[in-house]
């Protein structure tokens, strides 16, 4: 196995209106097969990707919210949400989905890997990442 | 002179809504669709701008797009009317022309 790299997926677009959010999710799921250290960063309209309660029954679109909830099972260890973006849209952590994570080897468990971070932390986390996918 | 202005972009990413408001006359209607419906939510940095437009213009938001984006009724700015596809058609019929802000 080659060395593990720190991957960050940077999501800045709202779901549904464009294909970006859906495509990003596909890439995350594909990337999960390669055993890298993966985190997701949602900022700007990307924070809308994690808002719970989506109902596409009258839209003829697939509701891909349930897939976000499974990302912990696909090796995504952190799902960060930019605090400023959330506040600008009148949202709080209560509006967001919860995603559980478990390491099946060590049995380490985290109830919710969705974490709100401030601007300084966002910059630091991006700088620490070896690859950032937009 | 009563036109229908449709806006399908998020007010946080594009200036479509801001420009639609700037370029619409009193008495006209503004319909928020697709990502445009984010402009209908309370507590955002765009709320004051939308409320300002509602003084002399009527603002609508499309129900199916609100639902897909998990925007419940209690999150919508008071006074914005929710319409379904049939209501969209009624608006088109009731106004002189449709101007789309993409």
Short mmCIF file of C-alpha atoms in Angstrom, two decimals:
data_model
loop_
_atom_site.label_atom_id
_atom_site.label_comp_id
_atom_site.label_asym_id
_atom_site.label_seq_id
_atom_site.Cartn_x
_atom_site.Cartn_y
_atom_site.Cartn_z
CA UNK A 1 0.00 0.00 0.00
CA UNK A 2 1.32 3.40 -0.90
CA UNK A 3 1.52 6.14 1.69
CA UNK A 4 -1.64 7.69 3.07
CA UNK A 5 -2.30 11.27 2.04
CA UNK A 6 -4.51 13.89 3.61
CA UNK A 7 -7.32 14.63 1.17
CA UNK A 8 -9.77 17.47 1.55
CA UNK A 9 -12.92 17.81 -0.52
CA UNK A 10 -13.96 21.45 -0.66
CA UNK A 11 -17.69 21.96 -1.32
CA UNK A 12 -18.84 25.50 -2.02
CA UNK A 13 -22.02 24.97 -4.08
CA UNK A 14 -25.63 24.42 -3.09
CA UNK A 15 -27.17 21.01 -3.82
CA UNK A 16 -29.61 20.51 -6.72
CA UNK A 17 -29.28 23.86 -8.57
CA UNK A 18 -26.10 22.69 -10.26
CA UNK A 19 -24.40 19.31 -10.63
CA UNK A 20 -21.34 20.25 -8.49
CA UNK A 21 -22.61 18.85 -5.19
CA UNK A 22 -23.66 15.56 -6.72
CA UNK A 23 -20.39 15.16 -8.62
CA UNK A 24 -18.40 15.93 -5.50
CA UNK A 25 -20.26 13.23 -3.61
CA UNK A 26 -19.48 10.73 -6.39
CA UNK A 27 -15.79 11.58 -6.23
CA UNK A 28 -15.74 11.21 -2.44
CA UNK A 29 -17.32 7.76 -2.71
CA UNK A 30 -14.85 6.70 -5.40
CA UNK A 31 -11.93 8.10 -3.41
CA UNK A 32 -13.06 6.13 -0.37
CA UNK A 33 -11.80 2.98 -2.06
CA UNK A 34 -8.20 4.19 -1.79
CA UNK A 35 -7.83 4.31 2.00
CA UNK A 36 -6.72 7.91 2.26
CA UNK A 37 -7.27 10.27 5.17
CA UNK A 38 -10.34 12.12 3.96
CA UNK A 39 -12.10 15.22 5.21
CA UNK A 40 -14.90 17.33 3.77
CA UNK A 41 -15.07 21.11 4.07
CA UNK A 42 -18.39 22.83 3.42
CA UNK A 43 -18.36 26.59 3.00
CA UNK A 44 -20.29 29.32 1.19
CA UNK A 45 -23.43 27.73 -0.34
CA UNK A 46 -21.81 24.33 0.23
CA UNK A 47 -23.15 24.39 3.79
CA UNK A 48 -26.60 23.79 2.28
CA UNK A 49 -25.44 20.32 1.26
CA UNK A 50 -25.62 19.25 4.91
CA UNK A 51 -29.00 20.78 5.81
CA UNK A 52 -31.40 18.05 6.90
CA UNK A 53 -35.02 17.62 5.80
CA UNK A 54 -34.68 17.68 2.02
CA UNK A 55 -37.79 16.44 0.20
CA UNK A 56 -37.52 16.01 -3.57
CA UNK A 57 -40.84 14.21 -4.02
CA UNK A 58 -42.21 17.07 -6.12
CA UNK A 59 -39.01 17.84 -8.00
CA UNK A 60 -38.17 14.79 -10.11
CA UNK A 61 -34.69 14.79 -8.62
CA UNK A 62 -32.92 12.18 -6.55
CA UNK A 63 -32.61 13.14 -2.90
CA UNK A 64 -28.95 12.52 -2.17
CA UNK A 65 -29.04 13.63 1.47
CA UNK A 66 -29.14 10.02 2.77
CA UNK A 67 -25.83 9.40 0.98
CA UNK A 68 -24.15 12.20 2.93
CA UNK A 69 -25.16 10.44 6.14
CA UNK A 70 -23.19 7.35 5.07
CA UNK A 71 -19.91 9.17 4.41
CA UNK A 72 -18.57 8.15 7.83
CA UNK A 73 -18.85 4.54 6.67
CA UNK A 74 -16.85 5.41 3.56
CA UNK A 75 -13.82 6.57 5.47
CA UNK A 76 -14.56 10.29 5.71
CA UNK A 77 -13.23 11.19 9.14
CA UNK A 78 -14.15 14.88 9.38
CA UNK A 79 -16.97 16.95 7.91
CA UNK A 80 -16.16 20.58 8.61
CA UNK A 81 -18.61 23.45 8.21
CA UNK A 82 -17.47 27.06 7.98
CA UNK A 83 -19.06 29.07 10.78
CA UNK A 84 -19.27 32.37 8.88
CA UNK A 85 -21.04 30.72 5.93
CA UNK A 86 -23.55 29.08 8.24
CA UNK A 87 -24.32 32.31 10.09
CA UNK A 88 -24.68 34.35 6.91
CA UNK A 89 -27.47 31.95 5.91
CA UNK A 90 -29.29 32.03 9.24
CA UNK A 91 -28.38 28.41 10.02
CA UNK A 92 -27.08 26.62 13.12
CA UNK A 93 -25.72 23.15 13.83
CA UNK A 94 -29.30 22.06 14.69
CA UNK A 95 -30.20 22.47 11.01
CA UNK A 96 -27.48 20.06 9.88
CA UNK A 97 -27.45 16.30 9.51
CA UNK A 98 -25.46 14.15 11.94
CA UNK A 99 -22.97 11.68 10.59
CA UNK A 100 -21.53 8.86 12.69
CA UNK A 101 -18.09 7.36 12.22
CA UNK A 102 -16.51 4.16 13.43
CA UNK A 103 -13.09 2.60 12.99
CA UNK A 104 -13.89 -1.08 12.54
CA UNK A 105 -10.38 -2.15 13.52
CA UNK A 106 -10.01 -0.20 16.76
CA UNK A 107 -13.77 0.10 17.40
CA UNK A 108 -13.25 3.80 18.04
CA UNK A 109 -16.59 5.57 17.57
CA UNK A 110 -17.64 9.18 17.03
CA UNK A 111 -21.35 10.01 17.19
CA UNK A 112 -21.16 13.01 14.90
CA UNK A 113 -18.26 14.04 12.69
CA UNK A 114 -20.00 17.22 11.46
CA UNK A 115 -18.04 20.02 13.10
CA UNK A 116 -18.37 23.80 12.86
CA UNK A 117 -15.04 25.60 12.48
CA UNK A 118 -14.10 29.29 12.38
CA UNK A 119 -12.18 31.06 9.63
CA UNK A 120 -8.76 30.57 11.25
CA UNK A 121 -9.35 26.85 11.60
CA UNK A 122 -10.57 26.61 8.00
CA UNK A 123 -7.35 28.15 6.71
CA UNK A 124 -5.22 25.93 8.93
CA UNK A 125 -7.06 22.74 7.93
CA UNK A 126 -6.68 23.58 4.25
CA UNK A 127 -2.99 24.32 4.66
CA UNK A 128 -2.48 20.98 6.44
CA UNK A 129 -4.14 19.05 3.63
CA UNK A 130 -1.89 17.58 0.97
CA UNK A 131 -4.54 17.53 -1.74
CA UNK A 132 -7.60 19.77 -1.98
CA UNK A 133 -10.35 18.82 -4.45
CA UNK A 134 -12.76 21.57 -5.49
CA UNK B 1 -46.01 47.17 -17.12
CA UNK B 2 -46.41 44.45 -14.50
CA UNK B 3 -43.73 41.94 -15.33
CA UNK B 4 -42.74 38.67 -13.73
CA UNK B 5 -39.05 38.43 -12.84
CA UNK B 6 -37.78 34.91 -12.19
CA UNK B 7 -34.56 34.40 -10.24
CA UNK B 8 -32.91 30.96 -10.16
CA UNK B 9 -29.54 31.68 -8.49
CA UNK B 10 -28.58 31.81 -4.83
CA UNK B 11 -28.29 35.43 -3.61
CA UNK B 12 -25.09 34.44 -1.80
CA UNK B 13 -23.31 33.33 -4.94
CA UNK B 14 -24.64 35.51 -7.73
CA UNK B 15 -26.01 39.04 -7.99
CA UNK B 16 -29.10 37.90 -9.94
CA UNK B 17 -31.60 38.67 -7.17
CA UNK B 18 -29.99 42.00 -6.34
CA UNK B 19 -30.08 43.04 -10.00
CA UNK B 20 -33.63 41.76 -10.47
CA UNK B 21 -34.74 43.91 -7.57
CA UNK B 22 -32.84 46.91 -8.87
CA UNK B 23 -34.28 46.52 -12.36
CA UNK B 24 -37.90 45.78 -11.47
CA UNK B 25 -40.62 48.38 -11.13
CA UNK B 26 -43.13 48.84 -8.33
CA UNK B 27 -46.06 46.53 -8.89
CA UNK B 28 -44.02 43.80 -10.54
CA UNK B 29 -43.65 40.26 -9.28
CA UNK B 30 -40.48 38.39 -8.38
CA UNK B 31 -40.59 34.58 -8.39
CA UNK B 32 -37.76 32.69 -6.70
CA UNK B 33 -37.06 29.27 -8.24
CA UNK B 34 -34.30 26.62 -8.04
CA UNK B 35 -31.37 27.97 -5.95
CA UNK B 36 -33.13 31.34 -5.98
CA UNK B 37 -35.40 30.11 -3.18
CA UNK B 38 -32.55 30.54 -0.69
CA UNK B 39 -33.36 34.24 -0.97
CA UNK B 40 -36.73 33.55 0.68
CA UNK B 41 -35.21 32.43 4.00
CA UNK B 42 -35.17 34.36 7.25
CA UNK B 43 -32.06 35.38 9.15
CA UNK B 44 -29.72 35.62 6.17
CA UNK B 45 -27.53 38.47 4.97
CA UNK B 46 -29.96 38.89 2.03
CA UNK B 47 -33.11 39.20 4.15
CA UNK B 48 -33.16 43.00 4.40
CA UNK B 49 -32.72 43.35 0.65
CA UNK B 50 -35.68 41.04 -0.02
CA UNK B 51 -37.85 42.74 2.58
CA UNK B 52 -37.01 46.10 1.03
CA UNK B 53 -38.22 44.88 -2.35
CA UNK B 54 -41.45 43.59 -0.82
CA UNK B 55 -42.54 47.14 0.00
CA UNK B 56 -43.97 47.65 -3.47
CA UNK B 57 -43.35 44.33 -5.23
CA UNK B 58 -44.78 40.90 -4.65
CA UNK B 59 -42.33 38.07 -3.97
CA UNK B 60 -43.12 34.40 -4.58
CA UNK B 61 -41.17 31.17 -4.08
CA UNK B 62 -41.70 27.81 -5.78
CA UNK B 63 -42.84 25.08 -3.42
CA UNK B 64 -41.04 22.07 -4.90
CA UNK B 65 -37.70 23.90 -4.86
CA UNK B 66 -38.24 24.97 -1.23
CA UNK B 67 -39.00 21.36 -0.32
CA UNK B 68 -35.91 19.96 -2.04
CA UNK B 69 -33.76 22.46 -0.16
CA UNK B 70 -35.36 21.69 3.20
CA UNK B 71 -36.73 25.22 3.62
CA UNK B 72 -39.75 24.80 5.88
CA UNK B 73 -42.61 27.34 6.03
CA UNK B 74 -41.44 28.78 9.37
CA UNK B 75 -38.08 29.69 7.80
CA UNK B 76 -39.63 31.75 5.02
CA UNK B 77 -39.80 35.54 5.27
CA UNK B 78 -43.32 36.64 6.22
CA UNK B 79 -45.24 37.92 3.23
CA UNK B 80 -43.56 35.74 0.63
CA UNK B 81 -46.18 33.66 -1.11
CA UNK B 82 -45.48 30.02 -1.86
CA UNK B 83 -46.71 28.81 -5.26
CA UNK B 84 -46.71 25.41 -6.97
CA UNK B 85 -46.18 24.82 -10.69
CA UNK B 86 -49.81 25.70 -11.43
CA UNK B 87 -49.32 28.94 -9.49
CA UNK B 88 -46.21 29.61 -11.59
CA UNK B 89 -48.32 29.28 -14.73
CA UNK B 90 -50.97 31.59 -13.26
CA UNK B 91 -48.28 34.22 -12.59
CA UNK B 92 -47.01 33.97 -16.15
CA UNK B 93 -50.54 34.42 -17.43
CA UNK B 94 -51.33 37.32 -15.12
CA UNK B 95 -48.23 39.36 -15.98
CA UNK B 96 -47.26 41.12 -19.18
CA UNK B 97 -44.04 39.21 -19.77
CA UNK B 98 -41.45 37.08 -18.04
CA UNK B 99 -37.92 38.26 -17.50
CA UNK B 100 -35.51 35.57 -16.36
CA UNK B 101 -32.52 36.49 -14.19
CA UNK B 102 -30.04 33.64 -14.53
#
